[in-house]
Coordinates of C-alpha atoms in Angstrom, one line a residue:
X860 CA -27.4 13.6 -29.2
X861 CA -28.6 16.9 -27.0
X862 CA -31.9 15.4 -27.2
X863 CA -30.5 11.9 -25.2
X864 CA -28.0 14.4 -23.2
X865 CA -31.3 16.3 -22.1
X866 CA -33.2 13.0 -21.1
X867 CA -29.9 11.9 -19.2
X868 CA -29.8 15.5 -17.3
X869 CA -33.3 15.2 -16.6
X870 CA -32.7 11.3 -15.1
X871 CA -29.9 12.7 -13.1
X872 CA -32.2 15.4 -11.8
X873 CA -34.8 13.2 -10.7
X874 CA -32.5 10.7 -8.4
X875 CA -31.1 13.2 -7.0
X876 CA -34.2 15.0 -5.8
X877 CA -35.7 11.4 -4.7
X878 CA -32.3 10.5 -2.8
X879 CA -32.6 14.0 -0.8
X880 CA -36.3 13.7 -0.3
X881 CA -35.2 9.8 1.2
X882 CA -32.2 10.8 3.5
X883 CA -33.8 13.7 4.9
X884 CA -33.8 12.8 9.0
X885 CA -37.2 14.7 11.3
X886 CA -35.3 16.6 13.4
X887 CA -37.1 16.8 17.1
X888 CA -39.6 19.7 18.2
X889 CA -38.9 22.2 21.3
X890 CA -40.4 21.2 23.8
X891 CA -43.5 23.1 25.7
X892 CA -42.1 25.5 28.1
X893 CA -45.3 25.4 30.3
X894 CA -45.1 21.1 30.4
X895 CA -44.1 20.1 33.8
X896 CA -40.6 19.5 34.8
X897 CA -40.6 16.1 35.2
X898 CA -42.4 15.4 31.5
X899 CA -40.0 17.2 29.9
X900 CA -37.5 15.7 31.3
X901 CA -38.4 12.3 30.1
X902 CA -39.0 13.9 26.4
X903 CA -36.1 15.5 26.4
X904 CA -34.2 12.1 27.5
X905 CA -35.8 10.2 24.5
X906 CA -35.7 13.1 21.7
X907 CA -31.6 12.8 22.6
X908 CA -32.0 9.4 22.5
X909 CA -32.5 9.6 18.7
X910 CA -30.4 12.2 17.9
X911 CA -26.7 12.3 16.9
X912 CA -24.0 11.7 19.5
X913 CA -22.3 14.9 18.4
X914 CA -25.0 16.9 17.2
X915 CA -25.5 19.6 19.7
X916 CA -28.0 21.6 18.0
X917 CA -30.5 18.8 18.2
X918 CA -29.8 18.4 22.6
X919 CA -30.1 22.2 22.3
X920 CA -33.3 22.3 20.4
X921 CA -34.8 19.3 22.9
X922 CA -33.5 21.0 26.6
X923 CA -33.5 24.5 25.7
X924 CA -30.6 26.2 27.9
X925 CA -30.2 22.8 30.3
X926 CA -28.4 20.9 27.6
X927 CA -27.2 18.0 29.5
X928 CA -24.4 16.3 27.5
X929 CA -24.9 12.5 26.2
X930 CA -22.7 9.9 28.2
X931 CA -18.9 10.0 27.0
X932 CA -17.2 7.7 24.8
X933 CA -16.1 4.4 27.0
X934 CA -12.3 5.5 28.2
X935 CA -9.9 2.9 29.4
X936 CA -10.1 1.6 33.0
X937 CA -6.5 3.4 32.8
X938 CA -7.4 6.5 31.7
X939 CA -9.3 7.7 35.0
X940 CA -6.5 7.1 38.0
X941 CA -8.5 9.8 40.0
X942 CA -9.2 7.3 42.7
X943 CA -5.9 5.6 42.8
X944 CA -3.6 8.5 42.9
X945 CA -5.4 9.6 46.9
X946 CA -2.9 9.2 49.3
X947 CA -3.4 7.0 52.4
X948 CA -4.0 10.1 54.6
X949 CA -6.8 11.9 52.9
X950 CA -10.3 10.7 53.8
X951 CA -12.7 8.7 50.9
X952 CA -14.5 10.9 49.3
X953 CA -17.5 9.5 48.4
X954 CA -18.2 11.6 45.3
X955 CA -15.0 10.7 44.0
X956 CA -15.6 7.0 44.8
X957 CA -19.3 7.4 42.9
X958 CA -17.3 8.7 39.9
X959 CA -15.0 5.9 39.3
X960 CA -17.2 3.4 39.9
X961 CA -20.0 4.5 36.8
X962 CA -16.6 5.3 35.4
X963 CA -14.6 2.4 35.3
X964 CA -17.7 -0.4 35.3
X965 CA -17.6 -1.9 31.8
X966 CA -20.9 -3.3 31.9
X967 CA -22.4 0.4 31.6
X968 CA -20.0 1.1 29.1
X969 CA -21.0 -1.8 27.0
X970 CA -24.7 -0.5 27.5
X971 CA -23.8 3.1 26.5
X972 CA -22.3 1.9 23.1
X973 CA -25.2 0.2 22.8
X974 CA -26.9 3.2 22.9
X975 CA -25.2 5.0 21.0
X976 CA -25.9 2.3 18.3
X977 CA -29.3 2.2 18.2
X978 CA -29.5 5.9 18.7
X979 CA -27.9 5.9 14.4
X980 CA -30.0 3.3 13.6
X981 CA -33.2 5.9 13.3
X982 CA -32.2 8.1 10.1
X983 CA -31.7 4.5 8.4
X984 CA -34.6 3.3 9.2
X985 CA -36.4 6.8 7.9
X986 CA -34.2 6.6 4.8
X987 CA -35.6 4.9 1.7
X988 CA -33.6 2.0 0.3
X989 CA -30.7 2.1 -2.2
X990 CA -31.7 3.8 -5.7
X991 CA -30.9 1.6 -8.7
X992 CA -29.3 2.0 -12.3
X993 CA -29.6 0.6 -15.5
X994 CA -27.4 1.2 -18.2
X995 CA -27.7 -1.1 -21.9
X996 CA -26.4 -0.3 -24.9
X997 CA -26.2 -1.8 -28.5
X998 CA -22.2 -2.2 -29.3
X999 CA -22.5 -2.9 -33.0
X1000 CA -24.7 0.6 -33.2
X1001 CA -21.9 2.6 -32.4
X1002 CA -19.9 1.5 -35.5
X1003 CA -22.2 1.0 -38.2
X1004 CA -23.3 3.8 -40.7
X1005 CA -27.0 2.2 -41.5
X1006 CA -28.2 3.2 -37.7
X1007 CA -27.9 5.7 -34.9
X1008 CA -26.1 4.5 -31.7
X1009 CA -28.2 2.9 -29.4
X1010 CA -27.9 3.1 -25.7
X1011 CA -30.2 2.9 -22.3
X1012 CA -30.7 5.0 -19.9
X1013 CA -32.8 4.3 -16.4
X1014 CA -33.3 4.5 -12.6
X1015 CA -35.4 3.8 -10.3
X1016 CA -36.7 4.0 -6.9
X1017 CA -38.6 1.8 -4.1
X1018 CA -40.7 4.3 -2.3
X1019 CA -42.6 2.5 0.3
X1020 CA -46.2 2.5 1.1
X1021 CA -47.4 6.0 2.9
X1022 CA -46.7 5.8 6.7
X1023 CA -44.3 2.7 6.8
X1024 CA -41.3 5.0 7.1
X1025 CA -42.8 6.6 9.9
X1026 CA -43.6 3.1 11.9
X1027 CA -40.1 2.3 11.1
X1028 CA -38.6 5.2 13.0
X1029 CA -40.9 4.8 15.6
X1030 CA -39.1 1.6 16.4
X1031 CA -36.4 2.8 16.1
X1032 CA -36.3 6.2 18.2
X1033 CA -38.6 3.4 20.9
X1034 CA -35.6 1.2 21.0
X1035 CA -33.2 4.0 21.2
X1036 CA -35.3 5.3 24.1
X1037 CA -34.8 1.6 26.1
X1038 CA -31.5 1.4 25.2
X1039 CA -30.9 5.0 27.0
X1040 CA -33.5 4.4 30.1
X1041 CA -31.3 1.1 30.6
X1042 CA -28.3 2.5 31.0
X1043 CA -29.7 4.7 33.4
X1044 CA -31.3 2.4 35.1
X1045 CA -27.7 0.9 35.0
X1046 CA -26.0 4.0 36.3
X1047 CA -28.7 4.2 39.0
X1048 CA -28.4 0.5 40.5
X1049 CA -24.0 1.2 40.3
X1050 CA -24.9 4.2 42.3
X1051 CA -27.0 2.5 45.3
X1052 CA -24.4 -0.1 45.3
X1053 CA -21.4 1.8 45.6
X1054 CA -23.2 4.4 48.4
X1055 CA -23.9 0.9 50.2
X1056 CA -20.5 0.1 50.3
X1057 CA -19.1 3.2 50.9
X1058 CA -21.7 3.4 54.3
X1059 CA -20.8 0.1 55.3
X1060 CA -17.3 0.8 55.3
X1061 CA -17.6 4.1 57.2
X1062 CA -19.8 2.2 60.1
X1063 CA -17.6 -0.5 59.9
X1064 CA -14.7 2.3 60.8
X1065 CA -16.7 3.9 63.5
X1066 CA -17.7 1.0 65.1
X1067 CA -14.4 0.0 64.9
X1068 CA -13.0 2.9 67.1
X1069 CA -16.0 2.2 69.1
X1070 CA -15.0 -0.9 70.1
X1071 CA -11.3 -0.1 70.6
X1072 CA -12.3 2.6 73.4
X1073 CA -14.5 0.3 75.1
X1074 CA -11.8 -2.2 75.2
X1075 CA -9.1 -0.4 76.2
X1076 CA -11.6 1.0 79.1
X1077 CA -11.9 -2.8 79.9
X1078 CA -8.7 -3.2 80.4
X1079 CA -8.0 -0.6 82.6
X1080 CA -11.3 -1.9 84.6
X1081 CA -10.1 -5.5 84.2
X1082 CA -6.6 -4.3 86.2
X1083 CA -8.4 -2.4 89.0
X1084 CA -10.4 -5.2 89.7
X1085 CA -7.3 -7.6 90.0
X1086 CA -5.5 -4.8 92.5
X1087 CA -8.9 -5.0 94.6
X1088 CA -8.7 -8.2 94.6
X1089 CA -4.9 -8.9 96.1
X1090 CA -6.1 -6.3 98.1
X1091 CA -9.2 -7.8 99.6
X1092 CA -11.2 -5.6 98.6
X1093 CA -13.5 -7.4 96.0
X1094 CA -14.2 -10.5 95.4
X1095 CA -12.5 -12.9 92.5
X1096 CA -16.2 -12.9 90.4
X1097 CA -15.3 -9.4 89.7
X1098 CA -12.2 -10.4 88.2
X1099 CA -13.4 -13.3 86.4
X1100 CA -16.4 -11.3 85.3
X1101 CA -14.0 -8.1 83.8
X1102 CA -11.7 -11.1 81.9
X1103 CA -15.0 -12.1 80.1
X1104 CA -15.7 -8.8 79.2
X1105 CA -12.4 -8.1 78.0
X1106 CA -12.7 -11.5 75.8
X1107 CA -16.5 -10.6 74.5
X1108 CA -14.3 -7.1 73.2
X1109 CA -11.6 -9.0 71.6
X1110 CA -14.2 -11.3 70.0
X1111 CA -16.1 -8.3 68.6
X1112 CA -13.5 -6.4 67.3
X1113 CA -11.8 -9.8 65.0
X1114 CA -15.7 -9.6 64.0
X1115 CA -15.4 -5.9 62.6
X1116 CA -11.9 -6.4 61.6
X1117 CA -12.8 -9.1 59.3
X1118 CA -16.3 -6.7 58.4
X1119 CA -13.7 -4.2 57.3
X1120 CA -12.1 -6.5 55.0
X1121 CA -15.3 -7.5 53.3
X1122 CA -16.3 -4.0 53.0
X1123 CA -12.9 -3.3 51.4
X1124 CA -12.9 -5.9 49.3
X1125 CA -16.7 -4.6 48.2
X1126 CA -15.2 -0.8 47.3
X1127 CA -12.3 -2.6 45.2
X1128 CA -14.5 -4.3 43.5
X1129 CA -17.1 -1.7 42.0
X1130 CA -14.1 0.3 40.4
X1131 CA -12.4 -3.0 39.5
X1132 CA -8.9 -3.5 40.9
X1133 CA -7.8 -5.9 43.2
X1134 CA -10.1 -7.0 46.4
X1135 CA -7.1 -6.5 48.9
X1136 CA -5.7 -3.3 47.5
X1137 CA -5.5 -0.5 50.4
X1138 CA -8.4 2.1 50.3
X1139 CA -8.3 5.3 52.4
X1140 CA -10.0 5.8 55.4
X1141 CA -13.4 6.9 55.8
X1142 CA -14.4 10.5 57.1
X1143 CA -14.8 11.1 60.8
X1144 CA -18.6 12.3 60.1
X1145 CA -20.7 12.5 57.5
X1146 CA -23.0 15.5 56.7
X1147 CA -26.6 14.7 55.9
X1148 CA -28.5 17.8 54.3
X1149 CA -32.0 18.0 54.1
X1150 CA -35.6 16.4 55.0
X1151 CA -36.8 13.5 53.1
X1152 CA -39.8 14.4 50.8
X1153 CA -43.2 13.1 51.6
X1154 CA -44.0 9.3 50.4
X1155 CA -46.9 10.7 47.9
X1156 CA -44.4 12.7 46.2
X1157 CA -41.8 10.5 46.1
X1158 CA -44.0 7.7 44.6
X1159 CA -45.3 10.3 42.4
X1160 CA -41.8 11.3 41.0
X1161 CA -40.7 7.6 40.9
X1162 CA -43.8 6.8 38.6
X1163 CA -42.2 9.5 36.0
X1164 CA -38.7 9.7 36.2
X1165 CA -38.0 6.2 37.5
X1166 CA -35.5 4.5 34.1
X1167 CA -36.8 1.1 34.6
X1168 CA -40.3 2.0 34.1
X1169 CA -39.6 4.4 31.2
X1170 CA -37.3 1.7 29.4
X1171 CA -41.1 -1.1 29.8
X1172 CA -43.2 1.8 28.6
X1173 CA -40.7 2.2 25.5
X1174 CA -40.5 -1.7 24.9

Protein backbone atom coordinates (compact mmCIF):
# COMPACT_ATOMS: atom_id res chain seq x y z
CA UNK A 1 0.00 0.00 0.00
CA UNK A 2 2.92 2.84 0.49
CA UNK A 3 4.24 1.58 -2.65
CA UNK A 4 0.57 2.71 -4.64
CA UNK A 5 0.38 5.79 -2.02
CA UNK A 6 3.94 6.72 -3.47
CA UNK A 7 2.80 6.37 -7.17
CA UNK A 8 -0.43 8.40 -6.27
CA UNK A 9 1.82 11.26 -4.58
CA UNK A 10 4.03 11.21 -7.42
CA UNK A 11 0.72 11.55 -9.98
CA UNK A 12 -0.46 14.38 -7.85
CA UNK A 13 2.94 15.98 -8.17
CA UNK A 14 3.10 15.81 -11.74
CA UNK A 15 -0.57 17.63 -12.48
CA UNK A 16 0.14 19.98 -10.39
CA UNK A 17 3.43 21.06 -11.84
CA UNK A 18 1.82 20.69 -15.59
CA UNK A 19 -1.33 22.83 -14.37
CA UNK A 20 1.14 25.79 -13.03
CA UNK A 21 3.46 25.48 -16.08
CA UNK A 22 -0.26 25.81 -18.23
CA UNK A 23 -1.82 28.83 -16.28
CA UNK A 24 1.22 30.81 -16.07
CA UNK A 25 0.16 34.37 -18.03
CA UNK A 26 3.68 36.45 -19.93
CA UNK A 27 3.56 39.30 -18.14
CA UNK A 28 4.55 42.50 -20.51
CA UNK A 29 8.26 43.94 -20.82
CA UNK A 30 9.21 47.71 -19.78
CA UNK A 31 9.36 49.51 -22.34
CA UNK A 32 12.66 51.35 -23.91
CA UNK A 33 13.15 54.52 -22.23
CA UNK A 34 15.07 56.01 -25.35
CA UNK A 35 11.89 54.82 -27.88
CA UNK A 36 10.10 57.83 -28.98
CA UNK A 37 7.20 59.28 -27.36
CA UNK A 38 4.72 58.56 -29.61
CA UNK A 39 5.81 54.60 -30.00
CA UNK A 40 5.63 54.10 -26.64
CA UNK A 41 2.61 55.35 -26.32
CA UNK A 42 1.00 53.06 -28.74
CA UNK A 43 2.89 50.00 -26.90
CA UNK A 44 2.02 50.96 -23.84
CA UNK A 45 -1.80 51.38 -25.07
CA UNK A 46 -1.79 47.69 -26.40
CA UNK A 47 0.42 45.99 -23.48
CA UNK A 48 -2.64 47.48 -21.15
CA UNK A 49 -4.83 46.22 -23.52
CA UNK A 50 -3.92 42.66 -22.43
CA UNK A 51 -3.47 43.06 -19.03
CA UNK A 52 -5.90 42.82 -16.11
CA UNK A 53 -8.48 45.54 -15.46
CA UNK A 54 -7.22 45.83 -11.94
CA UNK A 55 -3.78 44.85 -12.06
CA UNK A 56 -1.72 47.95 -11.59
CA UNK A 57 1.56 46.45 -11.49
CA UNK A 58 1.30 45.33 -15.01
CA UNK A 59 0.11 49.45 -16.27
CA UNK A 60 3.04 50.29 -14.04
CA UNK A 61 5.48 47.98 -15.51
CA UNK A 62 4.10 49.15 -19.35
CA UNK A 63 4.14 53.34 -18.58
CA UNK A 64 6.68 53.56 -16.08
CA UNK A 65 5.72 56.66 -13.74
CA UNK A 66 2.73 57.96 -16.40
CA UNK A 67 0.44 55.12 -15.48
CA UNK A 68 -2.70 56.25 -17.08
CA UNK A 69 -5.60 54.46 -15.56
CA UNK A 70 -7.89 51.97 -17.84
CA UNK A 71 -11.44 53.42 -18.62
CA UNK A 72 -13.95 52.96 -15.55
CA UNK A 73 -16.57 50.61 -15.09
CA UNK A 74 -19.83 51.79 -17.16
CA UNK A 75 -21.85 53.92 -14.23
CA UNK A 76 -25.44 54.77 -14.56
CA UNK A 77 -26.58 57.69 -16.73
CA UNK A 78 -27.80 58.67 -13.07
CA UNK A 79 -24.87 58.41 -11.36
CA UNK A 80 -22.96 61.54 -13.09
CA UNK A 81 -25.67 64.68 -12.47
CA UNK A 82 -22.52 67.05 -12.89
CA UNK A 83 -24.13 68.67 -15.89
CA UNK A 84 -27.59 68.86 -14.70
CA UNK A 85 -27.16 70.22 -11.23
CA UNK A 86 -25.48 73.97 -13.20
CA UNK A 87 -27.76 76.54 -12.56
CA UNK A 88 -29.23 78.68 -15.35
CA UNK A 89 -26.87 81.55 -14.52
CA UNK A 90 -23.46 80.04 -14.77
CA UNK A 91 -21.99 79.86 -18.28
CA UNK A 92 -21.46 76.10 -20.21
CA UNK A 93 -18.47 74.97 -19.52
CA UNK A 94 -17.30 73.14 -22.20
CA UNK A 95 -14.99 70.78 -20.34
CA UNK A 96 -17.77 69.80 -18.19
CA UNK A 97 -20.06 69.30 -21.24
CA UNK A 98 -17.05 67.06 -22.92
CA UNK A 99 -17.20 64.94 -19.67
CA UNK A 100 -20.75 63.99 -19.63
CA UNK A 101 -21.07 63.41 -22.96
CA UNK A 102 -17.96 60.27 -23.11
CA UNK A 103 -19.65 59.90 -19.75
CA UNK A 104 -23.10 59.26 -20.19
CA UNK A 105 -22.95 57.86 -24.14
CA UNK A 106 -23.71 54.14 -23.83
CA UNK A 107 -22.42 53.22 -27.01
CA UNK A 108 -18.80 53.74 -25.62
CA UNK A 109 -19.68 52.04 -22.65
CA UNK A 110 -20.87 49.02 -24.42
CA UNK A 111 -17.43 49.27 -26.36
CA UNK A 112 -15.39 49.55 -23.09
CA UNK A 113 -16.95 46.30 -21.66
CA UNK A 114 -16.10 44.98 -24.70
CA UNK A 115 -12.75 45.69 -24.05
CA UNK A 116 -12.47 44.71 -21.02
CA UNK A 117 -13.71 41.31 -22.29
CA UNK A 118 -11.35 40.55 -24.72
CA UNK A 119 -8.68 42.04 -22.66
CA UNK A 120 -9.34 38.36 -20.10
CA UNK A 121 -9.63 36.47 -22.96
CA UNK A 122 -5.55 36.40 -23.44
CA UNK A 123 -4.40 34.25 -20.21
CA UNK A 124 -7.11 31.64 -21.60
CA UNK A 125 -6.06 31.53 -24.60
CA UNK A 126 -2.15 30.99 -23.23
CA UNK A 127 -3.54 28.47 -20.83
CA UNK A 128 -3.51 24.77 -21.75
CA UNK A 129 -6.79 22.97 -21.74
CA UNK A 130 -8.52 21.16 -18.73
CA UNK A 131 -6.34 18.24 -17.22
CA UNK A 132 -8.17 14.89 -17.03
CA UNK A 133 -8.62 11.98 -14.42
CA UNK A 134 -9.11 8.50 -14.46
CA UNK A 135 -9.90 6.52 -11.56
CA UNK A 136 -10.99 2.32 -11.97
CA UNK A 137 -11.05 0.01 -9.59
CA UNK A 138 -11.92 -3.78 -9.21
CA UNK A 139 -14.88 -3.97 -6.36
CA UNK A 140 -14.75 -7.66 -5.75
CA UNK A 141 -10.82 -7.20 -5.00
CA UNK A 142 -11.36 -5.34 -2.03
CA UNK A 143 -13.23 -8.16 -0.26
CA UNK A 144 -11.74 -11.24 -1.27
CA UNK A 145 -8.74 -12.96 0.47
CA UNK A 146 -7.27 -14.93 -2.76
CA UNK A 147 -6.04 -11.21 -4.29
CA UNK A 148 -4.78 -7.80 -3.43
CA UNK A 149 -7.13 -4.84 -4.02
CA UNK A 150 -7.01 -3.61 -7.26
CA UNK A 151 -7.45 -0.03 -8.21
CA UNK A 152 -6.33 2.72 -11.09
CA UNK A 153 -4.78 5.51 -10.93
CA UNK A 154 -4.11 8.13 -14.03
CA UNK A 155 -4.06 11.73 -15.56
CA UNK A 156 -3.23 13.21 -18.24
CA UNK A 157 -2.57 16.26 -20.15
CA UNK A 158 -3.03 17.82 -23.84
CA UNK A 159 0.03 19.96 -24.35
CA UNK A 160 -0.17 21.48 -27.71
CA UNK A 161 2.19 21.52 -30.46
CA UNK A 162 5.37 24.06 -29.63
CA UNK A 163 4.43 27.69 -30.61
CA UNK A 164 0.51 27.35 -30.94
CA UNK A 165 0.03 28.84 -27.51
CA UNK A 166 1.91 31.68 -28.46
CA UNK A 167 -0.17 32.35 -31.97
CA UNK A 168 -3.11 31.95 -29.76
CA UNK A 169 -2.28 34.89 -27.55
CA UNK A 170 -1.23 36.76 -30.19
CA UNK A 171 -4.79 36.84 -31.31
CA UNK A 172 -5.76 37.44 -28.56
CA UNK A 173 -3.70 40.45 -27.05
CA UNK A 174 -4.31 41.74 -31.39
CA UNK A 175 -8.01 41.66 -30.73
CA UNK A 176 -7.67 43.15 -27.36
CA UNK A 177 -5.60 45.90 -28.91
CA UNK A 178 -8.76 46.71 -31.66
CA UNK A 179 -11.10 46.40 -29.09
CA UNK A 180 -9.13 49.28 -27.11
CA UNK A 181 -8.09 51.53 -30.32
CA UNK A 182 -11.95 51.44 -31.06
CA UNK A 183 -13.12 52.76 -28.15
CA UNK A 184 -10.82 55.40 -28.55
CA UNK A 185 -11.52 56.05 -31.70
CA UNK A 186 -15.05 56.16 -30.15
CA UNK A 187 -14.13 58.64 -27.43
CA UNK A 188 -12.41 60.68 -30.16
CA UNK A 189 -15.35 61.04 -32.77
CA UNK A 190 -17.95 61.85 -29.20
CA UNK A 191 -15.33 64.45 -28.65
CA UNK A 192 -15.34 66.34 -32.16
CA UNK A 193 -19.03 66.10 -32.02
CA UNK A 194 -19.84 67.47 -28.84
CA UNK A 195 -17.02 70.56 -29.40
CA UNK A 196 -19.19 71.08 -32.70
CA UNK A 197 -22.12 71.47 -30.85
CA UNK A 198 -20.92 73.27 -28.13
CA UNK A 199 -19.35 76.06 -30.99
CA UNK A 200 -22.37 76.16 -32.82
CA UNK A 201 -24.34 77.00 -29.91
CA UNK A 202 -21.90 79.69 -28.63
CA UNK A 203 -22.01 81.39 -32.40
CA UNK A 204 -25.46 80.88 -32.48
CA UNK A 205 -25.54 83.09 -29.04
CA UNK A 206 -23.26 85.66 -30.32
CA UNK A 207 -24.83 86.16 -33.41
CA UNK A 208 -27.83 86.21 -31.64
CA UNK A 209 -26.93 89.42 -29.60
CA UNK A 210 -25.57 90.55 -32.84
CA UNK A 211 -28.48 90.68 -34.40
CA UNK A 212 -30.64 92.12 -31.52
CA UNK A 213 -28.29 95.33 -31.43
CA UNK A 214 -28.50 95.89 -34.99
CA UNK A 215 -32.22 95.69 -34.77
CA UNK A 216 -32.84 97.65 -32.06
CA UNK A 217 -30.41 100.31 -33.97
CA UNK A 218 -32.97 99.83 -36.79
CA UNK A 219 -35.61 100.82 -35.03
CA UNK A 220 -34.38 103.74 -33.65
CA UNK A 221 -33.22 104.64 -37.48
CA UNK A 222 -36.56 103.38 -38.71
CA UNK A 223 -38.36 106.28 -36.17
CA UNK A 224 -36.04 109.12 -37.22
CA UNK A 225 -36.71 108.60 -40.57
CA UNK A 226 -40.57 108.74 -40.05
CA UNK A 227 -40.13 112.22 -37.91
CA UNK A 228 -38.04 113.46 -41.12
CA UNK A 229 -40.49 112.53 -42.94
CA UNK A 230 -43.73 114.45 -41.32
CA UNK A 231 -41.29 116.90 -41.24
CA UNK A 232 -40.33 117.22 -44.84
CA UNK A 233 -37.27 116.60 -44.46
CA UNK A 234 -36.75 113.22 -46.28
CA UNK A 235 -38.32 111.60 -48.55
CA UNK A 236 -41.02 108.43 -47.91
CA UNK A 237 -38.23 105.81 -49.72
CA UNK A 238 -36.25 106.38 -46.71
CA UNK A 239 -38.97 105.24 -44.66
CA UNK A 240 -40.04 102.47 -46.68
CA UNK A 241 -36.45 101.51 -47.12
CA UNK A 242 -35.68 101.52 -42.93
CA UNK A 243 -39.25 99.27 -42.56
CA UNK A 244 -37.50 96.65 -44.95
CA UNK A 245 -34.56 96.74 -42.99
CA UNK A 246 -36.21 96.40 -39.86
CA UNK A 247 -38.21 93.23 -41.45
CA UNK A 248 -34.84 91.59 -43.03
CA UNK A 249 -33.74 91.83 -38.89
CA UNK A 250 -36.78 90.27 -37.69
CA UNK A 251 -36.48 87.62 -40.37
CA UNK A 252 -32.87 86.91 -39.36
CA UNK A 253 -33.29 86.73 -35.91
CA UNK A 254 -36.66 83.85 -36.11
CA UNK A 255 -33.66 82.19 -38.36
CA UNK A 256 -31.13 82.10 -35.35
CA UNK A 257 -33.80 81.62 -32.85
CA UNK A 258 -34.87 78.50 -34.35
CA UNK A 259 -30.66 77.79 -34.98
CA UNK A 260 -30.56 77.99 -31.25
CA UNK A 261 -33.13 75.42 -30.77
CA UNK A 262 -31.46 72.92 -33.09
CA UNK A 263 -28.22 73.50 -31.45
CA UNK A 264 -29.87 72.86 -28.06
CA UNK A 265 -31.57 70.13 -29.07
CA UNK A 266 -27.83 68.77 -30.46
CA UNK A 267 -26.17 69.41 -26.77
CA UNK A 268 -29.23 67.38 -25.18
CA UNK A 269 -28.73 64.88 -27.19
CA UNK A 270 -24.93 63.80 -26.75
CA UNK A 271 -25.48 63.46 -22.94
CA UNK A 272 -28.95 61.93 -23.49
CA UNK A 273 -31.77 63.74 -21.86
CA UNK A 274 -34.54 65.35 -23.43
CA UNK A 275 -34.06 67.61 -26.80
CA UNK A 276 -35.96 70.63 -25.19
CA UNK A 277 -34.56 70.49 -21.78
CA UNK A 278 -32.93 74.16 -20.83
CA UNK A 279 -29.14 74.33 -21.19
CA UNK A 280 -27.09 77.29 -19.78
CA UNK A 281 -25.85 79.95 -21.72
CA UNK A 282 -22.74 80.04 -23.47
CA UNK A 283 -19.58 82.19 -22.36
CA UNK A 284 -19.23 85.74 -23.54
CA UNK A 285 -15.70 84.76 -25.20
CA UNK A 286 -13.85 81.95 -25.65
CA UNK A 287 -10.00 81.75 -25.02
CA UNK A 288 -8.00 80.03 -27.77
CA UNK A 289 -4.32 79.23 -26.59
CA UNK A 290 -1.71 78.40 -28.79
CA UNK A 291 -0.41 78.11 -32.67
CA UNK A 292 -1.43 75.20 -34.68
CA UNK A 293 1.42 72.81 -35.44
CA UNK A 294 2.81 72.54 -38.95
CA UNK A 295 0.79 70.10 -41.42
CA UNK A 296 4.01 67.65 -41.67
CA UNK A 297 3.87 67.18 -38.11
CA UNK A 298 0.50 66.84 -37.65
CA UNK A 299 0.21 64.18 -40.43
CA UNK A 300 3.20 62.69 -38.94
CA UNK A 301 1.61 62.31 -35.39
CA UNK A 302 -1.79 61.36 -37.02
CA UNK A 303 0.01 58.32 -38.86
CA UNK A 304 1.06 57.06 -35.14
CA UNK A 305 -1.24 57.93 -32.63
CA UNK A 306 -4.35 58.18 -34.77
CA UNK A 307 -6.95 54.94 -33.03
CA UNK A 308 -8.51 54.20 -36.26
CA UNK A 309 -5.43 53.33 -37.93
CA UNK A 310 -3.92 51.48 -34.88
CA UNK A 311 -7.21 49.43 -34.42
CA UNK A 312 -6.64 48.19 -38.98
CA UNK A 313 -3.04 47.62 -38.23
CA UNK A 314 -4.18 45.32 -35.15
CA UNK A 315 -7.03 43.54 -37.22
Amino acid sequence: MSYRAGRARAYSALVVAVLAAGCATPRPAKLDPAAPVASRHVEAQRQIAVAAPEDHAVRQAAYGEASPPLPARPVPLESSAEFGTLSAADPLDLAVYVHEVLTRNRSLQAMTSAWRAAAEKYPQAVALDDPMFTAMTAPSSWSSDDVNAAYLLGGSQKIPWWGKRSLRGQVARAEANAASMDVADARLALTQAAHLAYFDYYLVHRQLELTEANLRSLDEFQVTARRQYEANLVMQQDVLQAEVELAEGERRRIELERMRRTSIARLNTLVHRPPDTPVPPPPSSLVVEGTPAPPELLRQVAQQQRPDLASMRAK
